[in-house]
Amino acid sequence: AQESCGKTNVRRQGGRYQIANRCMVHGQQVEMSMELTGDLQRSYEGRYLVKYVGKQQDEARTFKARWVGDCGEGIRPGDMILPNGISVNVIKNHDHKHD
């Protein structure tokens, strides 16, 4: 149901990645934020929060992931496919000059 999203903002602070975006979904402004920890190669874990702007409706989830094999067709290393179908790639968006 993604209708219009801004640019995904990805920041690295130490061993944590912070990801944020704002979208319009069915006419409702929605803000998404996520924090990841881990090596992003073998495993990672995190928390994401979805806020519905102007409403008292927030959804927060925690998750863990691990490498289970090679990527399938159309999926790149570092891709995370969120439940709403948005794909976020923290490796592609990360500026490696600041490691």
PDB file of N, CA and C in Angstrom:
ATOM      1  N   ALA A   1       0.817  -1.197   0.000  1.00  0.00           N
ATOM      2  CA  ALA A   1       0.000   0.000   0.000  1.00  0.00           C
ATOM      3  C   ALA A   1       0.859   1.258   0.000  1.00  0.00           C
ATOM      4  N   GLN A   2       2.129   1.125  -0.348  1.00  0.00           N
ATOM      5  CA  GLN A   2       3.023   2.280  -0.380  1.00  0.00           C
ATOM      6  C   GLN A   2       2.632   3.197  -1.535  1.00  0.00           C
ATOM      7  N   GLU A   3       2.234   4.425  -1.225  1.00  0.00           N
ATOM      8  CA  GLU A   3       1.828   5.370  -2.251  1.00  0.00           C
ATOM      9  C   GLU A   3       2.902   6.395  -2.547  1.00  0.00           C
ATOM     10  N   SER A   4       3.583   6.874  -1.525  1.00  0.00           N
ATOM     11  CA  SER A   4       4.574   7.911  -1.716  1.00  0.00           C
ATOM     12  C   SER A   4       5.503   7.921  -0.518  1.00  0.00           C
ATOM     13  N   CYS A   5       6.780   7.674  -0.764  1.00  0.00           N
ATOM     14  CA  CYS A   5       7.769   7.677   0.313  1.00  0.00           C
ATOM     15  C   CYS A   5       8.901   8.609  -0.042  1.00  0.00           C
ATOM     16  N   GLY A   6       9.503   9.182   0.976  1.00  0.00           N
ATOM     17  CA  GLY A   6      10.693   9.987   0.791  1.00  0.00           C
ATOM     18  C   GLY A   6      11.906   9.095   0.656  1.00  0.00           C
ATOM     19  N   LYS A   7      13.061   9.708   0.640  1.00  0.00           N
ATOM     20  CA  LYS A   7      14.316   8.963   0.560  1.00  0.00           C
ATOM     21  C   LYS A   7      14.576   8.291   1.907  1.00  0.00           C
ATOM     22  N   THR A   8      14.991   7.050   1.873  1.00  0.00           N
ATOM     23  CA  THR A   8      15.329   6.329   3.085  1.00  0.00           C
ATOM     24  C   THR A   8      16.633   6.870   3.638  1.00  0.00           C
ATOM     25  N   ASN A   9      16.633   7.257   4.901  1.00  0.00           N
ATOM     26  CA  ASN A   9      17.806   7.796   5.567  1.00  0.00           C
ATOM     27  C   ASN A   9      18.460   6.681   6.377  1.00  0.00           C
ATOM     28  N   VAL A  10      19.744   6.391   6.099  1.00  0.00           N
ATOM     29  CA  VAL A  10      20.481   5.356   6.821  1.00  0.00           C
ATOM     30  C   VAL A  10      21.717   5.988   7.437  1.00  0.00           C
ATOM     31  N   ARG A  11      21.861   5.846   8.755  1.00  0.00           N
ATOM     32  CA  ARG A  11      23.035   6.367   9.463  1.00  0.00           C
ATOM     33  C   ARG A  11      23.672   5.255  10.261  1.00  0.00           C
ATOM     34  N   ARG A  12      24.988   5.312  10.330  1.00  0.00           N
ATOM     35  CA  ARG A  12      25.707   4.358  11.164  1.00  0.00           C
ATOM     36  C   ARG A  12      26.309   5.108  12.333  1.00  0.00           C
ATOM     37  N   GLN A  13      26.079   4.591  13.534  1.00  0.00           N
ATOM     38  CA  GLN A  13      26.659   5.147  14.743  1.00  0.00           C
ATOM     39  C   GLN A  13      27.291   3.994  15.503  1.00  0.00           C
ATOM     40  N   GLY A  14      28.613   3.909  15.437  1.00  0.00           N
ATOM     41  CA  GLY A  14      29.297   2.776  16.063  1.00  0.00           C
ATOM     42  C   GLY A  14      28.864   1.489  15.406  1.00  0.00           C
ATOM     43  N   GLY A  15      28.399   0.530  16.188  1.00  0.00           N
ATOM     44  CA  GLY A  15      27.943  -0.747  15.656  1.00  0.00           C
ATOM     45  C   GLY A  15      26.451  -0.799  15.394  1.00  0.00           C
ATOM     46  N   ARG A  16      25.797   0.347  15.363  1.00  0.00           N
ATOM     47  CA  ARG A  16      24.345   0.404  15.136  1.00  0.00           C
ATOM     48  C   ARG A  16      24.036   1.131  13.840  1.00  0.00           C
ATOM     49  N   TYR A  17      23.014   0.653  13.166  1.00  0.00           N
ATOM     50  CA  TYR A  17      22.491   1.324  11.978  1.00  0.00           C
ATOM     51  C   TYR A  17      21.117   1.866  12.325  1.00  0.00           C
ATOM     52  N   GLN A  18      20.866   3.114  11.975  1.00  0.00           N
ATOM     53  CA  GLN A  18      19.558   3.720  12.180  1.00  0.00           C
ATOM     54  C   GLN A  18      18.971   4.053  10.814  1.00  0.00           C
ATOM     55  N   ILE A  19      17.746   3.607  10.579  1.00  0.00           N
ATOM     56  CA  ILE A  19      17.080   3.745   9.288  1.00  0.00           C
ATOM     57  C   ILE A  19      15.748   4.453   9.528  1.00  0.00           C
ATOM     58  N   ALA A  20      15.420   5.419   8.668  1.00  0.00           N
ATOM     59  CA  ALA A  20      14.152   6.144   8.834  1.00  0.00           C
ATOM     60  C   ALA A  20      13.584   6.530   7.478  1.00  0.00           C
ATOM     61  N   ASN A  21      12.260   6.600   7.407  1.00  0.00           N
ATOM     62  CA  ASN A  21      11.573   7.058   6.201  1.00  0.00           C
ATOM     63  C   ASN A  21      10.181   7.525   6.595  1.00  0.00           C
ATOM     64  N   ARG A  22       9.590   8.332   5.730  1.00  0.00           N
ATOM     65  CA  ARG A  22       8.228   8.835   5.920  1.00  0.00           C
ATOM     66  C   ARG A  22       7.465   8.567   4.627  1.00  0.00           C
ATOM     67  N   CYS A  23       6.267   8.012   4.752  1.00  0.00           N
ATOM     68  CA  CYS A  23       5.459   7.657   3.581  1.00  0.00           C
ATOM     69  C   CYS A  23       4.022   8.139   3.766  1.00  0.00           C
ATOM     70  N   MET A  24       3.305   8.206   2.662  1.00  0.00           N
ATOM     71  CA  MET A  24       1.852   8.364   2.686  1.00  0.00           C
ATOM     72  C   MET A  24       1.265   7.004   2.320  1.00  0.00           C
ATOM     73  N   VAL A  25       0.442   6.478   3.190  1.00  0.00           N
ATOM     74  CA  VAL A  25      -0.179   5.173   2.973  1.00  0.00           C
ATOM     75  C   VAL A  25      -1.689   5.365   3.099  1.00  0.00           C
ATOM     76  N   HIS A  26      -2.410   5.190   1.997  1.00  0.00           N
ATOM     77  CA  HIS A  26      -3.864   5.382   1.970  1.00  0.00           C
ATOM     78  C   HIS A  26      -4.251   6.739   2.560  1.00  0.00           C
ATOM     79  N   GLY A  27      -3.490   7.773   2.197  1.00  0.00           N
ATOM     80  CA  GLY A  27      -3.782   9.124   2.648  1.00  0.00           C
ATOM     81  C   GLY A  27      -3.346   9.445   4.068  1.00  0.00           C
ATOM     82  N   GLN A  28      -2.695   8.512   4.726  1.00  0.00           N
ATOM     83  CA  GLN A  28      -2.230   8.694   6.109  1.00  0.00           C
ATOM     84  C   GLN A  28      -0.704   8.794   6.119  1.00  0.00           C
ATOM     85  N   GLN A  29      -0.159   9.821   6.782  1.00  0.00           N
ATOM     86  CA  GLN A  29       1.289   9.963   6.906  1.00  0.00           C
ATOM     87  C   GLN A  29       1.798   8.965   7.935  1.00  0.00           C
ATOM     88  N   VAL A  30       2.818   8.205   7.547  1.00  0.00           N
ATOM     89  CA  VAL A  30       3.378   7.165   8.392  1.00  0.00           C
ATOM     90  C   VAL A  30       4.888   7.365   8.465  1.00  0.00           C
ATOM     91  N   GLU A  31       5.438   7.290   9.683  1.00  0.00           N
ATOM     92  CA  GLU A  31       6.880   7.383   9.880  1.00  0.00           C
ATOM     93  C   GLU A  31       7.396   6.031  10.333  1.00  0.00           C
ATOM     94  N   MET A  32       8.490   5.579   9.711  1.00  0.00           N
ATOM     95  CA  MET A  32       9.100   4.310  10.057  1.00  0.00           C
ATOM     96  C   MET A  32      10.514   4.579  10.543  1.00  0.00           C
ATOM     97  N   SER A  33      10.894   3.949  11.645  1.00  0.00           N
ATOM     98  CA  SER A  33      12.274   4.010  12.097  1.00  0.00           C
ATOM     99  C   SER A  33      12.700   2.611  12.512  1.00  0.00           C
ATOM    100  N   MET A  34      13.991   2.335  12.311  1.00  0.00           N
ATOM    101  CA  MET A  34      14.511   1.012  12.614  1.00  0.00           C
ATOM    102  C   MET A  34      15.935   1.157  13.132  1.00  0.00           C
ATOM    103  N   GLU A  35      16.293   0.302  14.065  1.00  0.00           N
ATOM    104  CA  GLU A  35      17.666   0.255  14.543  1.00  0.00           C
ATOM    105  C   GLU A  35      18.157  -1.178  14.418  1.00  0.00           C
ATOM    106  N   LEU A  36      19.338  -1.344  13.828  1.00  0.00           N
ATOM    107  CA  LEU A  36      19.929  -2.666  13.628  1.00  0.00           C
ATOM    108  C   LEU A  36      21.254  -2.768  14.358  1.00  0.00           C
ATOM    109  N   THR A  37      21.551  -3.947  14.886  1.00  0.00           N
ATOM    110  CA  THR A  37      22.867  -4.258  15.421  1.00  0.00           C
ATOM    111  C   THR A  37      23.270  -5.620  14.881  1.00  0.00           C
ATOM    112  N   GLY A  38      24.554  -5.882  14.851  1.00  0.00           N
ATOM    113  CA  GLY A  38      25.063  -7.158  14.346  1.00  0.00           C
ATOM    114  C   GLY A  38      26.007  -6.907  13.200  1.00  0.00           C
ATOM    115  N   ASP A  39      26.552  -7.985  12.656  1.00  0.00           N
ATOM    116  CA  ASP A  39      27.548  -7.830  11.594  1.00  0.00           C
ATOM    117  C   ASP A  39      26.939  -7.697  10.200  1.00  0.00           C
ATOM    118  N   LEU A  40      25.649  -7.899  10.050  1.00  0.00           N
ATOM    119  CA  LEU A  40      24.914  -7.803   8.771  1.00  0.00           C
ATOM    120  C   LEU A  40      25.419  -8.795   7.729  1.00  0.00           C
ATOM    121  N   GLN A  41      26.275  -9.696   8.124  1.00  0.00           N
ATOM    122  CA  GLN A  41      26.760 -10.746   7.226  1.00  0.00           C
ATOM    123  C   GLN A  41      26.225 -12.109   7.658  1.00  0.00           C
ATOM    124  N   ARG A  42      26.380 -12.432   8.943  1.00  0.00           N
ATOM    125  CA  ARG A  42      25.909 -13.717   9.459  1.00  0.00           C
ATOM    126  C   ARG A  42      24.614 -13.574  10.251  1.00  0.00           C
ATOM    127  N   SER A  43      24.488 -12.442  10.971  1.00  0.00           N
ATOM    128  CA  SER A  43      23.280 -12.255  11.777  1.00  0.00           C
ATOM    129  C   SER A  43      23.118 -10.785  12.142  1.00  0.00           C
ATOM    130  N   TYR A  44      21.899 -10.429  12.475  1.00  0.00           N
ATOM    131  CA  TYR A  44      21.601  -9.097  12.990  1.00  0.00           C
ATOM    132  C   TYR A  44      20.286  -9.162  13.742  1.00  0.00           C
ATOM    133  N   GLU A  45      20.054  -8.149  14.522  1.00  0.00           N
ATOM    134  CA  GLU A  45      18.780  -8.034  15.219  1.00  0.00           C
ATOM    135  C   GLU A  45      18.419  -6.571  15.290  1.00  0.00           C
ATOM    136  N   GLY A  46      17.172  -6.316  15.579  1.00  0.00           N
ATOM    137  CA  GLY A  46      16.766  -4.930  15.612  1.00  0.00           C
ATOM    138  C   GLY A  46      15.359  -4.728  16.109  1.00  0.00           C
ATOM    139  N   ARG A  47      14.969  -3.481  15.976  1.00  0.00           N
ATOM    140  CA  ARG A  47      13.636  -3.056  16.396  1.00  0.00           C
ATOM    141  C   ARG A  47      13.142  -2.049  15.374  1.00  0.00           C
ATOM    142  N   TYR A  48      11.902  -2.165  14.960  1.00  0.00           N
ATOM    143  CA  TYR A  48      11.336  -1.128  14.105  1.00  0.00           C
ATOM    144  C   TYR A  48      10.045  -0.610  14.716  1.00  0.00           C
ATOM    145  N   LEU A  49       9.821   0.664  14.417  1.00  0.00           N
ATOM    146  CA  LEU A  49       8.669   1.363  14.955  1.00  0.00           C
ATOM    147  C   LEU A  49       7.952   2.058  13.815  1.00  0.00           C
ATOM    148  N   VAL A  50       6.650   1.889  13.747  1.00  0.00           N
ATOM    149  CA  VAL A  50       5.817   2.559  12.750  1.00  0.00           C
ATOM    150  C   VAL A  50       4.876   3.485  13.508  1.00  0.00           C
ATOM    151  N   LYS A  51       4.936   4.779  13.157  1.00  0.00           N
ATOM    152  CA  LYS A  51       4.073   5.781  13.802  1.00  0.00           C
ATOM    153  C   LYS A  51       3.099   6.322  12.768  1.00  0.00           C
ATOM    154  N   TYR A  52       1.841   6.354  13.125  1.00  0.00           N
ATOM    155  CA  TYR A  52       0.807   6.943  12.291  1.00  0.00           C
ATOM    156  C   TYR A  52       0.613   8.380  12.774  1.00  0.00           C
ATOM    157  N   VAL A  53       1.120   9.346  12.007  1.00  0.00           N
ATOM    158  CA  VAL A  53       1.138  10.743  12.418  1.00  0.00           C
ATOM    159  C   VAL A  53      -0.278  11.248  12.662  1.00  0.00           C
ATOM    160  N   GLY A  54      -0.475  11.888  13.811  1.00  0.00           N
ATOM    161  CA  GLY A  54      -1.781  12.442  14.161  1.00  0.00           C
ATOM    162  C   GLY A  54      -2.707  11.441  14.831  1.00  0.00           C
ATOM    163  N   LYS A  55      -2.263  10.221  15.008  1.00  0.00           N
ATOM    164  CA  LYS A  55      -3.090   9.197  15.659  1.00  0.00           C
ATOM    165  C   LYS A  55      -2.290   8.584  16.805  1.00  0.00           C
ATOM    166  N   GLN A  56      -2.985   8.024  17.734  1.00  0.00           N
ATOM    167  CA  GLN A  56      -2.337   7.355  18.862  1.00  0.00           C
ATOM    168  C   GLN A  56      -2.128   5.878  18.538  1.00  0.00           C
ATOM    169  N   GLN A  57      -1.683   5.612  17.337  1.00  0.00           N
ATOM    170  CA  GLN A  57      -1.523   4.232  16.897  1.00  0.00           C
ATOM    171  C   GLN A  57      -0.077   4.024  16.454  1.00  0.00           C
ATOM    172  N   ASP A  58       0.721   3.386  17.274  1.00  0.00           N
ATOM    173  CA  ASP A  58       2.101   3.052  16.952  1.00  0.00           C
ATOM    174  C   ASP A  58       2.241   1.541  16.995  1.00  0.00           C
ATOM    175  N   GLU A  59       3.116   1.032  16.152  1.00  0.00           N
ATOM    176  CA  GLU A  59       3.401  -0.399  16.149  1.00  0.00           C
ATOM    177  C   GLU A  59       4.898  -0.582  16.260  1.00  0.00           C
ATOM    178  N   ALA A  60       5.346  -1.324  17.258  1.00  0.00           N
ATOM    179  CA  ALA A  60       6.767  -1.606  17.441  1.00  0.00           C
ATOM    180  C   ALA A  60       6.978  -3.116  17.404  1.00  0.00           C
ATOM    181  N   ARG A  61       8.046  -3.530  16.784  1.00  0.00           N
ATOM    182  CA  ARG A  61       8.377  -4.959  16.692  1.00  0.00           C
ATOM    183  C   ARG A  61       9.884  -5.132  16.854  1.00  0.00           C
ATOM    184  N   THR A  62      10.282  -6.237  17.439  1.00  0.00           N
ATOM    185  CA  THR A  62      11.687  -6.612  17.472  1.00  0.00           C
ATOM    186  C   THR A  62      11.851  -7.840  16.586  1.00  0.00           C
ATOM    187  N   PHE A  63      13.064  -8.051  16.099  1.00  0.00           N
ATOM    188  CA  PHE A  63      13.304  -9.180  15.211  1.00  0.00           C
ATOM    189  C   PHE A  63      14.763  -9.605  15.292  1.00  0.00           C
ATOM    190  N   LYS A  64      15.015 -10.824  14.845  1.00  0.00           N
ATOM    191  CA  LYS A  64      16.364 -11.368  14.710  1.00  0.00           C
ATOM    192  C   LYS A  64      16.429 -12.045  13.353  1.00  0.00           C
ATOM    193  N   ALA A  65      17.598 -11.986  12.743  1.00  0.00           N
ATOM    194  CA  ALA A  65      17.768 -12.628  11.435  1.00  0.00           C
ATOM    195  C   ALA A  65      19.143 -13.271  11.379  1.00  0.00           C
ATOM    196  N   ARG A  66      19.255 -14.287  10.554  1.00  0.00           N
ATOM    197  CA  ARG A  66      20.543 -14.944  10.363  1.00  0.00           C
ATOM    198  C   ARG A  66      20.670 -15.393   8.922  1.00  0.00           C
ATOM    199  N   TRP A  67      21.893 -15.552   8.475  1.00  0.00           N
ATOM    200  CA  TRP A  67      22.160 -15.983   7.110  1.00  0.00           C
ATOM    201  C   TRP A  67      21.807 -17.455   6.980  1.00  0.00           C
ATOM    202  N   VAL A  68      21.022 -17.801   5.962  1.00  0.00           N
ATOM    203  CA  VAL A  68      20.623 -19.193   5.759  1.00  0.00           C
ATOM    204  C   VAL A  68      21.022 -19.725   4.388  1.00  0.00           C
ATOM    205  N   GLY A  69      21.579 -18.871   3.527  1.00  0.00           N
ATOM    206  CA  GLY A  69      21.998 -19.322   2.205  1.00  0.00           C
ATOM    207  C   GLY A  69      22.107 -18.158   1.240  1.00  0.00           C
ATOM    208  N   ASP A  70      22.450 -18.477   0.010  1.00  0.00           N
ATOM    209  CA  ASP A  70      22.600 -17.454  -1.014  1.00  0.00           C
ATOM    210  C   ASP A  70      21.272 -16.742  -1.284  1.00  0.00           C
ATOM    211  N   CYS A  71      21.391 -15.513  -1.772  1.00  0.00           N
ATOM    212  CA  CYS A  71      20.212 -14.711  -2.081  1.00  0.00           C
ATOM    213  C   CYS A  71      19.477 -15.282  -3.292  1.00  0.00           C
ATOM    214  N   GLY A  72      18.163 -15.182  -3.277  1.00  0.00           N
ATOM    215  CA  GLY A  72      17.350 -15.603  -4.412  1.00  0.00           C
ATOM    216  C   GLY A  72      17.378 -14.543  -5.506  1.00  0.00           C
ATOM    217  N   GLU A  73      16.743 -14.812  -6.597  1.00  0.00           N
ATOM    218  CA  GLU A  73      16.700 -13.889  -7.731  1.00  0.00           C
ATOM    219  C   GLU A  73      16.079 -12.557  -7.326  1.00  0.00           C
ATOM    220  N   GLY A  74      16.750 -11.468  -7.677  1.00  0.00           N
ATOM    221  CA  GLY A  74      16.237 -10.139  -7.399  1.00  0.00           C
ATOM    222  C   GLY A  74      16.527  -9.628  -5.993  1.00  0.00           C
ATOM    223  N   ILE A  75      17.195 -10.414  -5.181  1.00  0.00           N
ATOM    224  CA  ILE A  75      17.539 -10.003  -3.822  1.00  0.00           C
ATOM    225  C   ILE A  75      19.049  -9.875  -3.727  1.00  0.00           C
ATOM    226  N   ARG A  76      19.503  -8.753  -3.141  1.00  0.00           N
ATOM    227  CA  ARG A  76      20.935  -8.496  -3.002  1.00  0.00           C
ATOM    228  C   ARG A  76      21.362  -8.676  -1.545  1.00  0.00           C
ATOM    229  N   PRO A  77      22.634  -8.947  -1.299  1.00  0.00           N
ATOM    230  CA  PRO A  77      23.102  -8.998   0.092  1.00  0.00           C
ATOM    231  C   PRO A  77      22.783  -7.687   0.798  1.00  0.00           C
ATOM    232  N   GLY A  78      22.246  -7.770   1.996  1.00  0.00           N
ATOM    233  CA  GLY A  78      21.882  -6.592   2.769  1.00  0.00           C
ATOM    234  C   GLY A  78      20.436  -6.184   2.626  1.00  0.00           C
ATOM    235  N   ASP A  79      19.680  -6.795   1.688  1.00  0.00           N
ATOM    236  CA  ASP A  79      18.273  -6.458   1.527  1.00  0.00           C
ATOM    237  C   ASP A  79      17.466  -6.968   2.708  1.00  0.00           C
ATOM    238  N   MET A  80      16.578  -6.121   3.171  1.00  0.00           N
ATOM    239  CA  MET A  80      15.588  -6.512   4.167  1.00  0.00           C
ATOM    240  C   MET A  80      14.241  -6.182   3.573  1.00  0.00           C
ATOM    241  N   ILE A  81      13.399  -7.166   3.417  1.00  0.00           N
ATOM    242  CA  ILE A  81      12.063  -6.953   2.874  1.00  0.00           C
ATOM    243  C   ILE A  81      11.116  -6.848   4.068  1.00  0.00           C
ATOM    244  N   LEU A  82      10.546  -5.668   4.263  1.00  0.00           N
ATOM    245  CA  LEU A  82       9.659  -5.427   5.386  1.00  0.00           C
ATOM    246  C   LEU A  82       8.278  -6.002   5.102  1.00  0.00           C
ATOM    247  N   PRO A  83       7.466  -6.205   6.137  1.00  0.00           N
ATOM    248  CA  PRO A  83       6.141  -6.795   5.933  1.00  0.00           C
ATOM    249  C   PRO A  83       5.271  -6.042   4.926  1.00  0.00           C
ATOM    250  N   ASN A  84       5.498  -4.733   4.762  1.00  0.00           N
ATOM    251  CA  ASN A  84       4.690  -3.969   3.801  1.00  0.00           C
ATOM    252  C   ASN A  84       5.286  -3.998   2.400  1.00  0.00           C
ATOM    253  N   GLY A  85       6.348  -4.801   2.191  1.00  0.00           N
ATOM    254  CA  GLY A  85       6.942  -4.960   0.871  1.00  0.00           C
ATOM    255  C   GLY A  85       8.066  -3.997   0.553  1.00  0.00           C
ATOM    256  N   ILE A  86       8.302  -2.994   1.398  1.00  0.00           N
ATOM    257  CA  ILE A  86       9.403  -2.065   1.159  1.00  0.00           C
ATOM    258  C   ILE A  86      10.712  -2.791   1.391  1.00  0.00           C
ATOM    259  N   SER A  87      11.652  -2.614   0.472  1.00  0.00           N
ATOM    260  CA  SER A  87      12.972  -3.213   0.593  1.00  0.00           C
ATOM    261  C   SER A  87      13.969  -2.147   1.032  1.00  0.00           C
ATOM    262  N   VAL A  88      14.710  -2.437   2.089  1.00  0.00           N
ATOM    263  CA  VAL A  88      15.740  -1.535   2.601  1.00  0.00           C
ATOM    264  C   VAL A  88      17.067  -2.276   2.514  1.00  0.00           C
ATOM    265  N   ASN A  89      18.071  -1.636   1.924  1.00  0.00           N
ATOM    266  CA  ASN A  89      19.392  -2.250   1.838  1.00  0.00           C
ATOM    267  C   ASN A  89      20.380  -1.360   2.571  1.00  0.00           C
ATOM    268  N   VAL A  90      20.766  -1.762   3.792  1.00  0.00           N
ATOM    269  CA  VAL A  90      21.662  -0.932   4.590  1.00  0.00           C
ATOM    270  C   VAL A  90      23.091  -0.973   4.064  1.00  0.00           C
ATOM    271  N   ILE A  91      23.480  -2.005   3.369  1.00  0.00           N
ATOM    272  CA  ILE A  91      24.835  -2.063   2.816  1.00  0.00           C
ATOM    273  C   ILE A  91      24.961  -1.091   1.656  1.00  0.00           C
ATOM    274  N   LYS A  92      23.993  -1.070   0.750  1.00  0.00           N
ATOM    275  CA  LYS A  92      24.017  -0.176  -0.408  1.00  0.00           C
ATOM    276  C   LYS A  92      23.999   1.274   0.030  1.00  0.00           C
ATOM    277  N   ASN A  93      23.220   1.611   1.045  1.00  0.00           N
ATOM    278  CA  ASN A  93      23.059   2.990   1.471  1.00  0.00           C
ATOM    279  C   ASN A  93      24.134   3.465   2.433  1.00  0.00           C
ATOM    280  N   HIS A  94      24.977   2.583   2.920  1.00  0.00           N
ATOM    281  CA  HIS A  94      25.984   2.957   3.907  1.00  0.00           C
ATOM    282  C   HIS A  94      27.211   3.523   3.219  1.00  0.00           C
ATOM    283  N   ASP A  95      27.696   4.631   3.719  1.00  0.00           N
ATOM    284  CA  ASP A  95      28.900   5.281   3.202  1.00  0.00           C
ATOM    285  C   ASP A  95      30.100   4.642   3.877  1.00  0.00           C
ATOM    286  N   HIS A  96      30.807   3.739   3.189  1.00  0.00           N
ATOM    287  CA  HIS A  96      31.893   2.974   3.780  1.00  0.00           C
ATOM    288  C   HIS A  96      33.121   3.813   4.113  1.00  0.00           C
ATOM    289  N   LYS A  97      33.214   5.049   3.670  1.00  0.00           N
ATOM    290  CA  LYS A  97      34.369   5.889   3.955  1.00  0.00           C
ATOM    291  C   LYS A  97      34.486   6.202   5.439  1.00  0.00           C
ATOM    292  N   HIS A  98      33.379   6.054   6.197  1.00  0.00           N
ATOM    293  CA  HIS A  98      33.398   6.427   7.602  1.00  0.00           C
ATOM    294  C   HIS A  98      33.468   5.230   8.527  1.00  0.00           C
ATOM    295  N   ASP A  99      33.830   4.050   8.032  1.00  0.00           N
ATOM    296  CA  ASP A  99      33.929   2.854   8.898  1.00  0.00           C
ATOM    297  C   ASP A  99      35.014   3.016   9.920  1.00  0.00           C
TER     298      ASP A  99
END
